[in-house]
Each structure stands twice: as structure tokens, then as C-alpha cells.
Coordinates of C-alpha atoms and ligand atoms in Angstrom, one line a residue:
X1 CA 1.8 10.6 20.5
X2 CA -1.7 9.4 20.3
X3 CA -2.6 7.3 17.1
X4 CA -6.1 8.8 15.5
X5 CA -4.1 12.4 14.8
X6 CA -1.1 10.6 12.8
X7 CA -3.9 8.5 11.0
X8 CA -6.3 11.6 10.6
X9 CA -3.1 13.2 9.1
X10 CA -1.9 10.9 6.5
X11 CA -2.7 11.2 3.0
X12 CA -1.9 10.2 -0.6
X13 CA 1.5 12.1 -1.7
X14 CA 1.7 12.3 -5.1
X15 CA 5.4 15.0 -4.9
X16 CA 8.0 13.3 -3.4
X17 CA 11.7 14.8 -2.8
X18 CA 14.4 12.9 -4.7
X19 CA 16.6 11.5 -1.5
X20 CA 16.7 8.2 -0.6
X21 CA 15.1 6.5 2.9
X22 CA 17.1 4.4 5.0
X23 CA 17.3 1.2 5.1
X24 CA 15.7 1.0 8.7
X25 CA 13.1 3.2 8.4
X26 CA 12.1 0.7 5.0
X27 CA 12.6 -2.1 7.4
X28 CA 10.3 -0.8 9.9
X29 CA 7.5 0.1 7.2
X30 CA 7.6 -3.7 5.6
X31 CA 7.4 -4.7 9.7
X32 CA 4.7 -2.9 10.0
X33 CA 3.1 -5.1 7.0
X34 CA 4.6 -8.7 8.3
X35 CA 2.5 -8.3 11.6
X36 CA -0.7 -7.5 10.1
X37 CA -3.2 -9.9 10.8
X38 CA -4.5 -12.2 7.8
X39 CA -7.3 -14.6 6.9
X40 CA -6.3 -17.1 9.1
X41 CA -3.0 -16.2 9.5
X42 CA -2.0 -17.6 5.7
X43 CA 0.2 -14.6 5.2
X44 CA -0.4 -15.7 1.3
X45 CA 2.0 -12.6 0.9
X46 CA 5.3 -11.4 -0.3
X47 CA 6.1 -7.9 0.0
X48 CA 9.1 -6.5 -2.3
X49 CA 10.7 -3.0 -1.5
X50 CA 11.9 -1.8 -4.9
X51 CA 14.1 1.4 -3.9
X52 CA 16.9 0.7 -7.6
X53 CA 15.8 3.7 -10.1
X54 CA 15.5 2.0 -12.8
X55 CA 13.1 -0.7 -11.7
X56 CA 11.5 2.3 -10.5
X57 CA 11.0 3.7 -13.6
X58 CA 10.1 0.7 -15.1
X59 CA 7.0 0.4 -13.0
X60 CA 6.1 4.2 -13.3
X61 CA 6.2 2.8 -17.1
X62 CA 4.0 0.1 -16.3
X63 CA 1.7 2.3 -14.3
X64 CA 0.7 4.0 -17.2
X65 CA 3.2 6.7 -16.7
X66 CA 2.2 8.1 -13.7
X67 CA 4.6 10.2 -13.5
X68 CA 5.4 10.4 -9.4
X69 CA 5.7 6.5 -9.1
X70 CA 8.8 6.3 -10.0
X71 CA 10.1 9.7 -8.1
X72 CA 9.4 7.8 -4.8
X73 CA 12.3 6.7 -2.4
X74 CA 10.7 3.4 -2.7
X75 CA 8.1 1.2 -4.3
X76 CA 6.5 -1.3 -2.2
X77 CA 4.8 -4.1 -4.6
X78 CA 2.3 -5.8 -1.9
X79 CA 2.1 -9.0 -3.7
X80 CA -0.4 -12.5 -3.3
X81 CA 0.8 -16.1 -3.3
X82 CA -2.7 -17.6 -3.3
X83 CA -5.5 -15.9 -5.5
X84 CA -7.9 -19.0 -5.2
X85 CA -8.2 -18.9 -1.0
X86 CA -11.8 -17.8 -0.2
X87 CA -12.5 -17.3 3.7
X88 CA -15.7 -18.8 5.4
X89 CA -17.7 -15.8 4.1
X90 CA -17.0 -16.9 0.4
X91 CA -15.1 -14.1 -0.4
X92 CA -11.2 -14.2 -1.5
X93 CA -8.7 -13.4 1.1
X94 CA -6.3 -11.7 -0.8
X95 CA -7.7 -7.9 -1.5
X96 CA -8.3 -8.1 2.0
X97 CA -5.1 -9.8 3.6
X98 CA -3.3 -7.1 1.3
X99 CA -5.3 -4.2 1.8
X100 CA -5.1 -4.6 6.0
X101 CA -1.1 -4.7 5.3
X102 CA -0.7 -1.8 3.1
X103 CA -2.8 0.0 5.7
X104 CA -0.4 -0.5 8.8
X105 CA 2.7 -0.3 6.4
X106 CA 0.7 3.3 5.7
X107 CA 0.6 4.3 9.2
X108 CA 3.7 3.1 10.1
X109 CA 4.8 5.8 7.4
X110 CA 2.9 8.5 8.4
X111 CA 4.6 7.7 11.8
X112 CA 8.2 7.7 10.4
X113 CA 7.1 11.6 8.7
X114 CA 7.2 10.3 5.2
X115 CA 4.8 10.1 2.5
X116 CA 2.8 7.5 0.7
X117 CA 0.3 6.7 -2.1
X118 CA -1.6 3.5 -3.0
X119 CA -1.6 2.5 -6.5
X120 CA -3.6 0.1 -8.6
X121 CA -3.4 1.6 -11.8
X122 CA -1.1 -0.3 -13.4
X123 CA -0.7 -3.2 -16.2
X124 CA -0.2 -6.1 -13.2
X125 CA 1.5 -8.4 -16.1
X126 CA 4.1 -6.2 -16.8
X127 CA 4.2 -5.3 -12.9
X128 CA 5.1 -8.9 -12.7
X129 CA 7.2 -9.2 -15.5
X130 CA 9.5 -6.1 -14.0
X131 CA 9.5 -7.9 -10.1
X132 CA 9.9 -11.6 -11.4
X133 CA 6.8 -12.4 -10.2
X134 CA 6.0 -16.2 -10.7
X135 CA 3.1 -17.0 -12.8
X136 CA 0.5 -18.0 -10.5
X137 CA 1.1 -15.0 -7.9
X138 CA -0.2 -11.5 -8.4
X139 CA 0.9 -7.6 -7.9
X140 CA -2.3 -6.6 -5.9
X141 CA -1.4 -3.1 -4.9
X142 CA 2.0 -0.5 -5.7
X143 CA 2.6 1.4 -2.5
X144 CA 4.8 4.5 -2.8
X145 CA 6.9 5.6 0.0
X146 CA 9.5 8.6 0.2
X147 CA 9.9 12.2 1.5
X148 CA 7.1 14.4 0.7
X149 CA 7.3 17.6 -1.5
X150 CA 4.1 18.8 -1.0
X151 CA 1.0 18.8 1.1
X152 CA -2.0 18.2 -0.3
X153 CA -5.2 19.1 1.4
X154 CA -7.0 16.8 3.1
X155 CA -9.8 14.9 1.2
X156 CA -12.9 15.0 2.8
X157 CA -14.9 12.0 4.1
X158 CA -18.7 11.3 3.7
X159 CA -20.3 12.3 7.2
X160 CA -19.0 10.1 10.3
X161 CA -23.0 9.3 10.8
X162 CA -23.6 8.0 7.4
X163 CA -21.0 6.0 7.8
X164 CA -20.7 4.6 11.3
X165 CA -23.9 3.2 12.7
X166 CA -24.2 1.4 16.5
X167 CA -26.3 -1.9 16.4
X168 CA -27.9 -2.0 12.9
X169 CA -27.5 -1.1 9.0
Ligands
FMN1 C1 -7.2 0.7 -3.4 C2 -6.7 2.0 -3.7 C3 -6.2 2.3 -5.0 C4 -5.6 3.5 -5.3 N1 -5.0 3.7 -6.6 C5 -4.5 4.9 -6.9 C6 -3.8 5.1 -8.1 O1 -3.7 4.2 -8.9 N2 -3.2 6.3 -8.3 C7 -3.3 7.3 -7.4 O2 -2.7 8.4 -7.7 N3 -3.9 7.2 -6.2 C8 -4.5 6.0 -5.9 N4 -5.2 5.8 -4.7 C9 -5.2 6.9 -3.8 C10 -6.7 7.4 -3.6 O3 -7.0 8.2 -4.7 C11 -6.8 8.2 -2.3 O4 -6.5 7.4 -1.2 C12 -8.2 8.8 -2.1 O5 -8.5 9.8 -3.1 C13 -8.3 9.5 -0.7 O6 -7.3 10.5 -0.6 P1 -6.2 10.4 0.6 O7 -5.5 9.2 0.5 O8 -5.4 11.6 0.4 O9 -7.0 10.4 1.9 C14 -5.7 4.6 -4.4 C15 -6.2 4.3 -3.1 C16 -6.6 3.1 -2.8 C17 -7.1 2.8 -1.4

């Protein structure tokens, strides 16, 4: 299958079906995340696949109770060792090291027929508190993953040529 239609066709799931997802397809989504490229190839990350329902429900608690985090097969927290690192452009590595993983874990998704939705609303100390996240690391993004019960619409984009310019702003 071609690769533009499965990423034209992804988006967020907010209804998810109760069952659980294999340990394999899980394996291949955090794969998908471990190859990503990163600033400099750090990898200043630690991805960890929460699929237990009651530390599932705990962060749906701590994601101020939206109320389909914690019906997901399995929260991904996408998580940063280094929050200081800033690449040669001066800007920090991490929302982008972090944001180019959770994208291919996405896609690899997609790919496997499930559903998923990025989440940043949360309280990130009692994210960490609920993962045993160390002090000096950070919960940058919750991704859920699990069987979709619905199928929302697609959201529209702004128009490709206000967006995508050849040769100059
Ligand atoms: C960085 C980021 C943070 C997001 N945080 C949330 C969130 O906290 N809760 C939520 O329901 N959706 C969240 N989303 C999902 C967006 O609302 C969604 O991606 C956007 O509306 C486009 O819709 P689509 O994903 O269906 O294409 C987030 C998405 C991104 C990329």
C-alpha cells in the first residue's frame, strides 16, 4: 500500500473499543518511535507503553478527566531525559525529538488499523508522579492507542498553497 493514503487517513480517535492490543503490534508502534531520527541522534528519550487499567485511569485523572484516555488499549507517555539540550538553531531539541517520534509511532498505527490521539492536556507532575518519572525528565506528550469505536470526520487543513511554498516564504 502506498504511504500518503494511510497518513491522509489517520486521525485523532477520541472512542476507543475496550479490548486489549497485542503485545506485537505495541512493539511495533514503540519501533516505529525508537528509529525516528533525533537532534543529533541524542535519543534524549524514554518511551513507556502503559497498557495496566489502573495506571490508565490514573492518567485519564491526571488529564483532567478526559474521559477517553483511559478507555484506550494503551497509553504511550513519550517522555524527555534532557530538557536543557538546544540544537545549533538555539532552539530545544526535545518538542521536536518527541514530536517526529510520536508522529511515526502515529503512522505506524494507522498502518496496524488502530486508532490514536495526541494528548498534552494534562498536569505533567502528576503524569510523572503516576510513571515514576525521575525529577529532572519530563512527560512531553500522552499518546493514546487502541481499537477505534468511531470515525470521526476528517479535519480539514488550511489550503495546500498557503501552506506549502517552492523557493521562498
Ligand atoms: C501537540 C498536540 C497536542 C494535542 N493535545 C490534545 C489533547 O490534549 N486532547 C485531545 O483530545 N486532542 C489533542 N490533540 C489532537 C488535536 O486536537 C488534533 O490532532 C487536531 O485537531 C487535528 O485533528 P486530527 O488529528 O483528527 O487530524 C493534540 C494534537 C497535537 C498535535
Amino acid at each position: 500500500m502506498e504511504l500518503l493514503p494511510e497518513i491522509a487517513r489517520r486521525r485523532s480517535v477520541r472512542r476507543f473499543h475496550p479490548e486489549p492490543v497485542s503485545r506485537d503490534i505495541l512493539d511495533r508502534i514503540v519501533a516505529a518511535g525508537w528509529r525516528a531520527p533525533s537532534a543529533k541522534n541524542r535519543q534524549a528519550w524514554r518511551f513507556i507503553v502503559v497498557t495496566e487499567g489502573v495506571t490508565r485511569q490514573k492518567l485519564q485523572d491526571a488529564a483532567f478527566g478526559q474521559d477517553y484516555v483511559g478507555d484506550a488499549a494503551a497509553v504511550i507517555a513519550l517522555c524527555t531525559t534532557n530538557v536543557e539540550y538546544r540544537m545549533p538553531n538555539g532552539q530545544h531539541s526535545h518538542p521536536v525529538d518527541i514530536g517526529i517520534a510520536a508522529a511515526f509511532m502515529m503512522i505506524q498505527a494507522e498502518h496496524e488499523g488502530l486508532g490514536t490521539c495526541p494528548i498534552t492536556t494534562y498536569d505533567e507532575q502528576e503524569a510523572k508522579q503516576i510513571l515514576s518519572v525521575p525529577h529532572r525528565m519530563q512527560v512531553i506528550m500522552l499518546l493514546l492507542v487502541g481499537k477505534p469505536a468511531e470515525e470521526p470526520e476528517l479535519t480539514e487543513r488550511l489550503p495546500a498553497d498557503r501552506v506549502i511554498v517552492y523557493e521562498h516564504w
